[in-house]
GROMACS .gro file of C-alpha atoms in nm:
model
  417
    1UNK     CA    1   0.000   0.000   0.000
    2UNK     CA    2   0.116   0.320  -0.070
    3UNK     CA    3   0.167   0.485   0.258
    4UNK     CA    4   0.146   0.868   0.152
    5UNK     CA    5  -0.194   0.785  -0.049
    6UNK     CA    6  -0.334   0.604   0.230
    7UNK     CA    7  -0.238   0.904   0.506
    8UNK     CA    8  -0.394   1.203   0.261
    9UNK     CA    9  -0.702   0.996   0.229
   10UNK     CA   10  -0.782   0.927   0.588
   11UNK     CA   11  -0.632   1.292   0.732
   12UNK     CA   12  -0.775   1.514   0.421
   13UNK     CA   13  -1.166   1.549   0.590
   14UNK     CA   14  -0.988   1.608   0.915
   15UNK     CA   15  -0.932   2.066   0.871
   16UNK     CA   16  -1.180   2.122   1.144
   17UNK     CA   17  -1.037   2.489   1.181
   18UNK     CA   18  -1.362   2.727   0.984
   19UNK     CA   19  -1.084   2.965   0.852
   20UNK     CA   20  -0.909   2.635   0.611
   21UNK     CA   21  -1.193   2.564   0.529
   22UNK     CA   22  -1.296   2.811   0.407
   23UNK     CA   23  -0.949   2.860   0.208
   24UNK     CA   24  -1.072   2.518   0.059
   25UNK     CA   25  -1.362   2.618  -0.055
   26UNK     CA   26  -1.208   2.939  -0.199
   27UNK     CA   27  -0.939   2.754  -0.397
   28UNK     CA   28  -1.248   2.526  -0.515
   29UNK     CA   29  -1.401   2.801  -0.673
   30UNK     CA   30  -1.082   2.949  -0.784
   31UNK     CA   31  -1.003   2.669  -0.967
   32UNK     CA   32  -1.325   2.602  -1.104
   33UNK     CA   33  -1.401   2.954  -1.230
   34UNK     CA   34  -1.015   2.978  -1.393
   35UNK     CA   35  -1.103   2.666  -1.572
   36UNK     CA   36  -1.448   2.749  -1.713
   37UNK     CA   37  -1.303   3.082  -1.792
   38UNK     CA   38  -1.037   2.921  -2.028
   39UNK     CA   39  -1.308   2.715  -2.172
   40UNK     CA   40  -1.511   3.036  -2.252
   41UNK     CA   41  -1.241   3.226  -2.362
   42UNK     CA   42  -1.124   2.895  -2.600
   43UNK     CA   43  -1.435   2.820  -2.737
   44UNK     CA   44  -1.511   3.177  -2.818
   45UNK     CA   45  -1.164   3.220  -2.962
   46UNK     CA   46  -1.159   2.922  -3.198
   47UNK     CA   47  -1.551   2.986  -3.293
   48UNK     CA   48  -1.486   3.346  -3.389
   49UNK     CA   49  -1.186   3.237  -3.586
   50UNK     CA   50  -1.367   2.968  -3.744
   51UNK     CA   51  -1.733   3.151  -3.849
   52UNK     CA   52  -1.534   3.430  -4.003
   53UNK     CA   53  -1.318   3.205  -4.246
   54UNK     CA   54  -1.654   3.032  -4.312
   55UNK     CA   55  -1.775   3.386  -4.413
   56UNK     CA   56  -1.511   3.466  -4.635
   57UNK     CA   57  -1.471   3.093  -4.782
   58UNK     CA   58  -1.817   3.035  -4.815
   59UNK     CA   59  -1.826   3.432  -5.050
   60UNK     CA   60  -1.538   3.348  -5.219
   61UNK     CA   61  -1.476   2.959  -5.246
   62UNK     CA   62  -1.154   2.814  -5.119
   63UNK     CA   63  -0.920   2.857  -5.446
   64UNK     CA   64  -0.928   3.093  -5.747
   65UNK     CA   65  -0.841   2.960  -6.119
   66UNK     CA   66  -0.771   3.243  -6.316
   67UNK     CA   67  -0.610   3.354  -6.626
   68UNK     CA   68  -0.236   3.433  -6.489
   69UNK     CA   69  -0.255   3.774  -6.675
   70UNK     CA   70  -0.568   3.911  -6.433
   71UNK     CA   71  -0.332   4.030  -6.207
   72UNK     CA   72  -0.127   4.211  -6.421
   73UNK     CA   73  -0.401   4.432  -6.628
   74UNK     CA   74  -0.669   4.666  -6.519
   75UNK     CA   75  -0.861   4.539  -6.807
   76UNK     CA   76  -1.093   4.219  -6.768
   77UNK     CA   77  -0.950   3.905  -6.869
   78UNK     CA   78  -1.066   3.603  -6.958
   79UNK     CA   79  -1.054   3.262  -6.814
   80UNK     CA   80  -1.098   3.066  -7.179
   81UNK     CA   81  -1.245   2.696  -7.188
   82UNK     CA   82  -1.377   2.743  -6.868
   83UNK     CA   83  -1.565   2.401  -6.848
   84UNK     CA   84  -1.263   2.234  -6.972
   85UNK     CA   85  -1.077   2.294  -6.687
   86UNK     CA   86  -1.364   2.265  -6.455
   87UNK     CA   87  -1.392   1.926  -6.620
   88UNK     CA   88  -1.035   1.815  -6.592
   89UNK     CA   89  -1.058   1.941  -6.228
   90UNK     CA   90  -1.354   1.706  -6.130
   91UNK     CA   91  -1.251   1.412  -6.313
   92UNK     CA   92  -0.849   1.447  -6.189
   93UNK     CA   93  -0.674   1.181  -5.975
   94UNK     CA   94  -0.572   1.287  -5.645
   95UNK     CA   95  -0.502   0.970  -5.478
   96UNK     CA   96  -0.150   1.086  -5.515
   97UNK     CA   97  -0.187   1.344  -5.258
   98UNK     CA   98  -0.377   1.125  -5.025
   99UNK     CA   99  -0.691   1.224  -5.149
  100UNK     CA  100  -1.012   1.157  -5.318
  101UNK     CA  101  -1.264   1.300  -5.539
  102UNK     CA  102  -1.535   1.395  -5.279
  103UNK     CA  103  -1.252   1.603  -5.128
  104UNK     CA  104  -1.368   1.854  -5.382
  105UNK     CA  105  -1.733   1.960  -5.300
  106UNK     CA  106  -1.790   2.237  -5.594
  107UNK     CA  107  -1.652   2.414  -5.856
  108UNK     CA  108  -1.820   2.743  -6.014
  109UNK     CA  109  -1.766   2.998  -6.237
  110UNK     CA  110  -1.771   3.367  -6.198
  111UNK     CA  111  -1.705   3.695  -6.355
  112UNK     CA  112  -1.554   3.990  -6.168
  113UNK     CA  113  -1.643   4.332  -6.312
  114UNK     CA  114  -1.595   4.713  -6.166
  115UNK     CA  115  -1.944   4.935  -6.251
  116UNK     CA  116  -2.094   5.238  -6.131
  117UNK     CA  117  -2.410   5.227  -5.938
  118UNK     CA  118  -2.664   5.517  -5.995
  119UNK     CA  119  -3.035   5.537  -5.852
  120UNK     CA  120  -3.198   5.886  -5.838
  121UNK     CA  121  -2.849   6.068  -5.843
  122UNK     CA  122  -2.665   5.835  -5.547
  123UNK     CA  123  -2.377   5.676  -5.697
  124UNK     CA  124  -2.186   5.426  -5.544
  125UNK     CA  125  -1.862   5.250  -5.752
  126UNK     CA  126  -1.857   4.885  -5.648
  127UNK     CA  127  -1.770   4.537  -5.827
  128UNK     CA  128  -2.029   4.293  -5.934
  129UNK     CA  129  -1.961   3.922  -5.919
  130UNK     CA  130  -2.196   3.759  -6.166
  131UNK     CA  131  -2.266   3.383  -6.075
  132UNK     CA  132  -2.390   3.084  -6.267
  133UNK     CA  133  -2.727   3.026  -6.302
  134UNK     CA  134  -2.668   2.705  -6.107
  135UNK     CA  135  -2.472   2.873  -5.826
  136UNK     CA  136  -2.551   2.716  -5.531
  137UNK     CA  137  -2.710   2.972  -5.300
  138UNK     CA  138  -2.767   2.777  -4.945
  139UNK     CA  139  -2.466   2.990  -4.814
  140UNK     CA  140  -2.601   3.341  -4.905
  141UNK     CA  141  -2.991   3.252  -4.775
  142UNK     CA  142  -2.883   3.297  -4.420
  143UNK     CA  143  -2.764   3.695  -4.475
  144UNK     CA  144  -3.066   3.786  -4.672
  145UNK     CA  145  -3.205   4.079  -4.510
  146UNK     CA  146  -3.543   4.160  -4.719
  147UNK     CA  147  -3.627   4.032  -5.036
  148UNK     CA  148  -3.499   3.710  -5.225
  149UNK     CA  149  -3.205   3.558  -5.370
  150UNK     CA  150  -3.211   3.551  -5.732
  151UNK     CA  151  -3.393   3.280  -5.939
  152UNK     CA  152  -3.209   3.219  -6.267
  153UNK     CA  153  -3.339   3.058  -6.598
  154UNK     CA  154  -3.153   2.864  -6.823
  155UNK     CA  155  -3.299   3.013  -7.164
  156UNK     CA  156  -3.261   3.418  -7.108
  157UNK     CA  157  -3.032   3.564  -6.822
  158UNK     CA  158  -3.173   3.771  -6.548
  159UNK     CA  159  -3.162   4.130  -6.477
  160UNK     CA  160  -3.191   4.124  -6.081
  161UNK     CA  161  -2.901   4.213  -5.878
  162UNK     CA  162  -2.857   4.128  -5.541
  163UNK     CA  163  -2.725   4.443  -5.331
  164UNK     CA  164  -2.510   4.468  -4.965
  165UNK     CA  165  -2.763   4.660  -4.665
  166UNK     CA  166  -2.488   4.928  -4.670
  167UNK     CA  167  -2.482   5.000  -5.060
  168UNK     CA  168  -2.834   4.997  -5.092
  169UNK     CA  169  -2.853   5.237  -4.745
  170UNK     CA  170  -2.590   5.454  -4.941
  171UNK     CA  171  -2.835   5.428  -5.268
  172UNK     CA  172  -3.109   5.478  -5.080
  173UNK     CA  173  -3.269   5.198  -5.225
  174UNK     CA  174  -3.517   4.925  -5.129
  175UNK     CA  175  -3.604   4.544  -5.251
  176UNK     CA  176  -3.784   4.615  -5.565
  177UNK     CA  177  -3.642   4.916  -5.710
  178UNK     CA  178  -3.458   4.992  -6.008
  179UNK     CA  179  -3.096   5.089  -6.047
  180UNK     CA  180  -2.846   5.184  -6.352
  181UNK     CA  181  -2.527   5.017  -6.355
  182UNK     CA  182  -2.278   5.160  -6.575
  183UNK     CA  183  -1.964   5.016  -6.757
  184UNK     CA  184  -1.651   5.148  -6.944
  185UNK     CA  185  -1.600   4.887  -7.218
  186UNK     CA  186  -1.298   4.967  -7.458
  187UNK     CA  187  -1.369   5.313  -7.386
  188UNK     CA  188  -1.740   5.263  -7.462
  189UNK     CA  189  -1.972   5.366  -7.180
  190UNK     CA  190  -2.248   5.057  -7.117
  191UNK     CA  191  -2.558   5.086  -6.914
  192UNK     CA  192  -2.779   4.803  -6.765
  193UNK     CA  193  -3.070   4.839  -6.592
  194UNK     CA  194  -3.138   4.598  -6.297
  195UNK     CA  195  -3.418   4.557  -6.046
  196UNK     CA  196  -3.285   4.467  -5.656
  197UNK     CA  197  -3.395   4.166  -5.576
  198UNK     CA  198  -3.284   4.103  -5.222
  199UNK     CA  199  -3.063   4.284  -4.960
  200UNK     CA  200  -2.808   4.084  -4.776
  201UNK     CA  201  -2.554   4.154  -4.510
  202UNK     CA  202  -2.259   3.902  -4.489
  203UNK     CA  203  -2.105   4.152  -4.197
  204UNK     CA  204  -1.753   4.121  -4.365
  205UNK     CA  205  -1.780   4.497  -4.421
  206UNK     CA  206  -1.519   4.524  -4.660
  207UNK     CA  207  -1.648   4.225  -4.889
  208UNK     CA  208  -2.016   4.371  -4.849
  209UNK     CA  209  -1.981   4.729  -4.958
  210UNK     CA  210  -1.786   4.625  -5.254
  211UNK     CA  211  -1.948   4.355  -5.388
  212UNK     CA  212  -2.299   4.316  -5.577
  213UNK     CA  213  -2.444   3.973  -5.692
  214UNK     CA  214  -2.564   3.982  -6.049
  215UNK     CA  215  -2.641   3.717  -6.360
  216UNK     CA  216  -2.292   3.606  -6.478
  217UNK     CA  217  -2.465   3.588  -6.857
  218UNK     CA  218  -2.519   3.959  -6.808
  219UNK     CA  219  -2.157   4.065  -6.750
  220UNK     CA  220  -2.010   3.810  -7.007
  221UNK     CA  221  -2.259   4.010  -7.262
  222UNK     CA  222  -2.136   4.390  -7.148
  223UNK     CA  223  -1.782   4.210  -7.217
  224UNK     CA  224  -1.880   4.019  -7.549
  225UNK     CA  225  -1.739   3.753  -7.384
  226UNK     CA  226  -1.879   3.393  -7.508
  227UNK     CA  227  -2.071   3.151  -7.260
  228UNK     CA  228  -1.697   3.008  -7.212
  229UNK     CA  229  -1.512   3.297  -7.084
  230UNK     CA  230  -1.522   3.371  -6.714
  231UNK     CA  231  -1.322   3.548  -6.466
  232UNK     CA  232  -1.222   3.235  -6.344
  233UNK     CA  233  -1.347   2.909  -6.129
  234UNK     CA  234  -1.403   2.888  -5.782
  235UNK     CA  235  -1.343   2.615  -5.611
  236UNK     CA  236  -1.484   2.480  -5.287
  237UNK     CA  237  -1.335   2.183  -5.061
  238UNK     CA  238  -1.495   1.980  -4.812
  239UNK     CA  239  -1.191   2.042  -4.556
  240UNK     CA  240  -0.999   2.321  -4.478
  241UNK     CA  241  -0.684   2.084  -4.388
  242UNK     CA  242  -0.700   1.989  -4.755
  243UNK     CA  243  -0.690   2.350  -4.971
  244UNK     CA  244  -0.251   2.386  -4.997
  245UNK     CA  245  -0.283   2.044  -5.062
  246UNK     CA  246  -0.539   2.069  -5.355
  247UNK     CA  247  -0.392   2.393  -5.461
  248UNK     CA  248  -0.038   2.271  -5.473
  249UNK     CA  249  -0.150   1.953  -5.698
  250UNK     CA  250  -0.407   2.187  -5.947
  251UNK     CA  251  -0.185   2.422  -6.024
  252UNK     CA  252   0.153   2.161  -6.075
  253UNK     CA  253  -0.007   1.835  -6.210
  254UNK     CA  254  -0.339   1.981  -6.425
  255UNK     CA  255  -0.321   2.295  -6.536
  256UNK     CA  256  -0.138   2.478  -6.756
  257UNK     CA  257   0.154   2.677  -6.732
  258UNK     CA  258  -0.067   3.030  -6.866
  259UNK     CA  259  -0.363   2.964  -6.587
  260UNK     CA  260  -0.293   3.023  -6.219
  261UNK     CA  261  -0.462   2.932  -5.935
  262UNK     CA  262  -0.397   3.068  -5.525
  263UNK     CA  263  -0.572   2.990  -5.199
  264UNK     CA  264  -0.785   3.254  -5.119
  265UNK     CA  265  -0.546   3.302  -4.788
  266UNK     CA  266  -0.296   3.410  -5.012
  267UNK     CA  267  -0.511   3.633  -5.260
  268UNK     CA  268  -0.673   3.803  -4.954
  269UNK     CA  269  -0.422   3.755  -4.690
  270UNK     CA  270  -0.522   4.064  -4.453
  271UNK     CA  271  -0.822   3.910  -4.279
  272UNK     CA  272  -0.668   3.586  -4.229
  273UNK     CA  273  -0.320   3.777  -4.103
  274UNK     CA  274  -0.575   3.929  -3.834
  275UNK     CA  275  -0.725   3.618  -3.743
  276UNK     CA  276  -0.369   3.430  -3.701
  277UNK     CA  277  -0.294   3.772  -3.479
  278UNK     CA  278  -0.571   3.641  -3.265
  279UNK     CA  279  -0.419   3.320  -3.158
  280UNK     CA  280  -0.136   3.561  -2.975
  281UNK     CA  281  -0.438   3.712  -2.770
  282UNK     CA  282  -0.573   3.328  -2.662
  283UNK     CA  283  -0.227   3.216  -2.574
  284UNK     CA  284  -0.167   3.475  -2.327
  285UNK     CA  285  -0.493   3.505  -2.194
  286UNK     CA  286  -0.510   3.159  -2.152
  287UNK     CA  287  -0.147   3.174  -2.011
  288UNK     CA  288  -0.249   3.415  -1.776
  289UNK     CA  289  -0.545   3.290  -1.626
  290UNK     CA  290  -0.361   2.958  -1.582
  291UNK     CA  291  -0.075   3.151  -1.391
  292UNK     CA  292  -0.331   3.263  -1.149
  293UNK     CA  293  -0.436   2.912  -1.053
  294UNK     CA  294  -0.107   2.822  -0.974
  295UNK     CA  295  -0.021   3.111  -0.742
  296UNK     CA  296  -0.385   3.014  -0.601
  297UNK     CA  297  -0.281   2.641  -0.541
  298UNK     CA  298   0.057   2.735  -0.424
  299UNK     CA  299  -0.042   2.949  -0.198
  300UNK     CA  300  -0.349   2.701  -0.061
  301UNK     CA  301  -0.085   2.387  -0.059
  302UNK     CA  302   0.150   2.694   0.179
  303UNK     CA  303  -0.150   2.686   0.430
  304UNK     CA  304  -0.253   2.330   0.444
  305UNK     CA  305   0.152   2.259   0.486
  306UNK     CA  306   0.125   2.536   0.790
  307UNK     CA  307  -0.180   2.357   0.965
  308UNK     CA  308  -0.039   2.030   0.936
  309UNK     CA  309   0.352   2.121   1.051
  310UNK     CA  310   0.293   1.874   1.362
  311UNK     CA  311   0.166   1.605   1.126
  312UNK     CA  312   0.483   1.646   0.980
  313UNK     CA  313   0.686   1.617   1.274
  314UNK     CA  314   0.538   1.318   1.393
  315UNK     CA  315   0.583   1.150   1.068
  316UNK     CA  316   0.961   1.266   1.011
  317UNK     CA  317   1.001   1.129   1.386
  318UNK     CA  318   0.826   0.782   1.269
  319UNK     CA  319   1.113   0.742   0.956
  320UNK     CA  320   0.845   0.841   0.687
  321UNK     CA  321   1.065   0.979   0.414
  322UNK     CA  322   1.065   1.338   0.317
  323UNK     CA  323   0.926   1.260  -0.052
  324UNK     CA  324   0.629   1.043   0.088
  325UNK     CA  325   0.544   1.338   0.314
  326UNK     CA  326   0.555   1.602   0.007
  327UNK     CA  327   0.331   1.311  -0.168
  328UNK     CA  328   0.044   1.318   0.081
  329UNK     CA  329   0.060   1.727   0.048
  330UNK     CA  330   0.056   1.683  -0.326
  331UNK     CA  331  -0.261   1.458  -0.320
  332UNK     CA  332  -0.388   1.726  -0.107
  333UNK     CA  333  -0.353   1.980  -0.370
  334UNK     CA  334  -0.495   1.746  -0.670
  335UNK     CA  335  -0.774   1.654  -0.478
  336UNK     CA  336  -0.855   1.992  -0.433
  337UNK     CA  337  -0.819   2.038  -0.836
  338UNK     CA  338  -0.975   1.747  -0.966
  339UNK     CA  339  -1.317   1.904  -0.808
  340UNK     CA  340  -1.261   2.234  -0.870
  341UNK     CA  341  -1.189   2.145  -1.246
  342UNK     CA  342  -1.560   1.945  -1.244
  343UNK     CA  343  -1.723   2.208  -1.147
  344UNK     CA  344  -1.516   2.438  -1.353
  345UNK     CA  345  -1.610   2.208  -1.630
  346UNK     CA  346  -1.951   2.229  -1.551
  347UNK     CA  347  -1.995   2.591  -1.546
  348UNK     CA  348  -1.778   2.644  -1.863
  349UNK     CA  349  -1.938   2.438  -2.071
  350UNK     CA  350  -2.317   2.533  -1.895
  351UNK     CA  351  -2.208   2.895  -2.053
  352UNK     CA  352  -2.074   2.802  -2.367
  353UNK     CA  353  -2.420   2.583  -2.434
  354UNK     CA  354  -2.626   2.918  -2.317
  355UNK     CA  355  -2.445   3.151  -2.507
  356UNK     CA  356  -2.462   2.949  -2.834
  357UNK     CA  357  -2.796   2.884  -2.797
  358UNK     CA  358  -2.951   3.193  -2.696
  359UNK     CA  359  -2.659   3.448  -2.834
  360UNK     CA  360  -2.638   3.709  -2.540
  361UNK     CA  361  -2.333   3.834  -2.572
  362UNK     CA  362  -2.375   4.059  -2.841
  363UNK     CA  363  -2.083   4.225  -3.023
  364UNK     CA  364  -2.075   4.522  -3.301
  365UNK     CA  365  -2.093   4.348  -3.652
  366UNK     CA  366  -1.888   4.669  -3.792
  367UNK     CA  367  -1.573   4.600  -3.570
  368UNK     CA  368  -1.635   4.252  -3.540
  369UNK     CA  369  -1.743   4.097  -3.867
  370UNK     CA  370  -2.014   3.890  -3.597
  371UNK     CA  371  -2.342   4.032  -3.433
  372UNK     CA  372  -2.283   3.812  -3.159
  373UNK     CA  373  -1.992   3.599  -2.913
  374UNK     CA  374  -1.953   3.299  -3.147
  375UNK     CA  375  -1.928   2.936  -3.021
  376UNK     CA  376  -1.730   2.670  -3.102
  377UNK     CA  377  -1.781   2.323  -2.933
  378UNK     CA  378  -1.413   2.120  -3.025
  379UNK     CA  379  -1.394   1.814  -2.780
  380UNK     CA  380  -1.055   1.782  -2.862
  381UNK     CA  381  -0.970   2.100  -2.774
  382UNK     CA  382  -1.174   2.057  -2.465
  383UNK     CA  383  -0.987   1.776  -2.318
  384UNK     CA  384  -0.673   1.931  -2.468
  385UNK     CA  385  -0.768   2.218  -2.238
  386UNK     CA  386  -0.835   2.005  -1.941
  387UNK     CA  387  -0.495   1.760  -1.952
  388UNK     CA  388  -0.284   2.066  -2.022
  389UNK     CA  389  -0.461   2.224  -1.687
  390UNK     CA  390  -0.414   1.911  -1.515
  391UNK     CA  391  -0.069   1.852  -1.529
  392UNK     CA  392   0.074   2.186  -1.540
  393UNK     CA  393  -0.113   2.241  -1.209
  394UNK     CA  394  -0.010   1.937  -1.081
  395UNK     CA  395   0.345   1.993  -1.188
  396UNK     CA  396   0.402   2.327  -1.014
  397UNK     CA  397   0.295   2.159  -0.677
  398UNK     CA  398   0.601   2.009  -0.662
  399UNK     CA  399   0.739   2.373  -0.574
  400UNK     CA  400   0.528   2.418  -0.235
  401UNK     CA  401   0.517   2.113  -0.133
  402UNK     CA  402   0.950   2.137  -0.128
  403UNK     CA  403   0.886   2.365   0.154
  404UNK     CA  404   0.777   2.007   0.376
  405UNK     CA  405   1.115   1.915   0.342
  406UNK     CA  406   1.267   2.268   0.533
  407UNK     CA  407   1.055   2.134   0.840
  408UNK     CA  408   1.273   2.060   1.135
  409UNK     CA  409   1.076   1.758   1.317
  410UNK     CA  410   1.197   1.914   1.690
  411UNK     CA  411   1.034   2.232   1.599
  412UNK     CA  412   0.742   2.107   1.403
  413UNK     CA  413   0.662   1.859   1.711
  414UNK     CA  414   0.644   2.215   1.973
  415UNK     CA  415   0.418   2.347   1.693
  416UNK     CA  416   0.006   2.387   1.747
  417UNK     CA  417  -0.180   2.500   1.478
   0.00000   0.00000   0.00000
């Protein structure tokens, strides 16, 4: 039996003084509001990080095929053959890479064109993205504000345009009206007129002040482009772990040298640069609420070692060894933690579930890019969270309980706590 194990268990109910226990209880709570804190703060971190890559990913698709020249002209150009290499794409073999088909979920085409806005003598410059009349819409249904999304038909393209809150606030303009956009074709000025169809807000300010959803067929035909030409081909993947990957093998194994494809992490590389800043933030508030915990601990493990000095003197006076005593003060101190970190648990998770579900916490969509404190359950981050707690804690014991060791049996057996 071990000795030390035995001894914490049978003496550990035995602080009868008010005043330890209520240090007890206080390290109790310490521990278990420190913990749910870090849960809070975790789950909140990796959800915010996670909803607004979702935002921009599921705008903008995970990689960009375009014609390697875009970057280099102000002028539109063309992605030729753009269902060839949307074919090529789909039917491609990337076993080689580890992975399969279905890692791909969808591949669309769009074209990217700069217009002036006018209604009633507002103007507003701003870039219209025209989609496919098969574009998949599921993401965008969840920002629409008033109206509708667009409804497409295959035999004659469509003249409704789907407009950000804040451009159709600055054109004063509501679901239903009617709008000019204007283009500068080859020096040729081009209008279209297009009726708003539906107002969405994203909350990526940037993205949604800029950007206008039309008809792709009605940008290819201000371009005279044919049915063929696009801007280029978004692509979408199924995981996130699996875009460098896919990127790496498009661009080297299947397409050619004159088309170039990019993550959109690299083609937009601000946002994600901000998000990456805010893993910097998590660390050291993480770090810091964890460094609190110990100095709680320490300084709890201090007092019990205080009130239990003539314990220790009649144990060093028995022969038990000065690492079996720190033991029994140890098991103190994780005994202590093990139920503060269940009810830390509790109440961390308790909040995370309330706050997901009902949303209280709001948070300015302007600054933010999110209305609300976002939520992100990760299990594995969870119990990641709890063993790295555990240990560390358990670990830094080893520095109080030392302090056993400095205990002079004669003195400790003249001592009353």
């Amino acid at each position: 039996m071990d000795i030390s194990k035995y001894i914490a268990q049978k003496t550990f109910t035995a602080f009868n003084k008010s005043l330890i226990r209520n240090i007890i209880r206080i390290s109790i709570i310490n521990i278990a509001l420190s913990l749910a804190v870090m849960i809070v703060a975790a789950a909140t971190f990796e959800g915010f990080q996670k909803q607004i890559a979702q935002k921009v990913f599921g705008f903008w698709g995970h990689i960009h095929i375009t014609n390697i020249q875009v970057n280099r002209s102000i002028e539109p150009i063309p992605l030729e053959d753009a269902s060839k290499y949307q074919k090529m794409i789909q039917d491609a073999d990337f076993s080689s890479i580890g992975l399969d088909k279905s890692s791909i979920r969808d591949i669309e085409k769009f074209v990217i064109l700069p217009g002036l806005v006018d209604h009633n003598n507002l103007f507003q410059g701003m870039f219209l993205k025209g989609v496919d009349p098969h574009f998949d819409w599921q993401y965008m249904e969840q920002f629409i504000k008033s109206g509708s999304i667009p409804h497409y038909e295959d035999s004659v393209f469509s003249r409704s345009i789907l407009l950000s809150e804040q451009s159709a606030k600055k054109l004063d303009i509501t679901t239903g009206g009617s709008l000019i956009a204007h283009f500068i074709i080859n020096g040729n000025q081009i209008k279209r007129k297009l009726k708003v169809c539906g107002i969405y807000r994203t909350g990526l300010e940037e993205y949604d002040q800029k950007f206008a959803l039309v008809d792709m067929r009605l940008l290819q035909g201000v371009l005279q482009w044919t049915p063929e030409q696009v801007t280029g081909l978004e692509l979408f993947s199924n995981r996130l772990s699996d875009v460098e990957k896919i990127n790496e093998f498009i661009y080297n194994e299947i397409l050619p040298t004159e088309i170039y494809s990019e993550t959109i992490r690299s083609k937009y590389p601000n946002i994600f640069e901000w998000l990456s800043l805010q893993d910097i933030n998590k660390r050291f508030i993480l770090g810091l609420i964890l460094l609190v915990c110990i100095i709680n601990m320490a300084t709890t493990l201090l007092i019990l070692i205080l009130e239990r000095t003539h314990m220790i003197g009649i144990l060093s006076t028995l022969g038990l060894g000065q690492w079996n005593q720190r033991k029994i003060f140890i098991r103190y101190g994780v005994k202590l933690l093990v139920k503060g970190m269940l009810y830390g648990n509790i109440i961390g998770l308790g909040l995370c579930f309330i706050q997901w579900k009902w949303k209280f916490i709001k948070l300015s969509e302007a600054d933010y890019y999110l209305d609300h404190a976002p939520i992100s359950f990760n299990p594995t981050l969870l119990i990641f969270l709890n063993l790295v707690f555990f240990i560390t804690i358990t670990i830094s014991l080893l520095v109080p309980s030392y302090f056993v060791s400095k205990i002079r049996p004669v003195n400790a057996l003249k001592f009353r706590a």
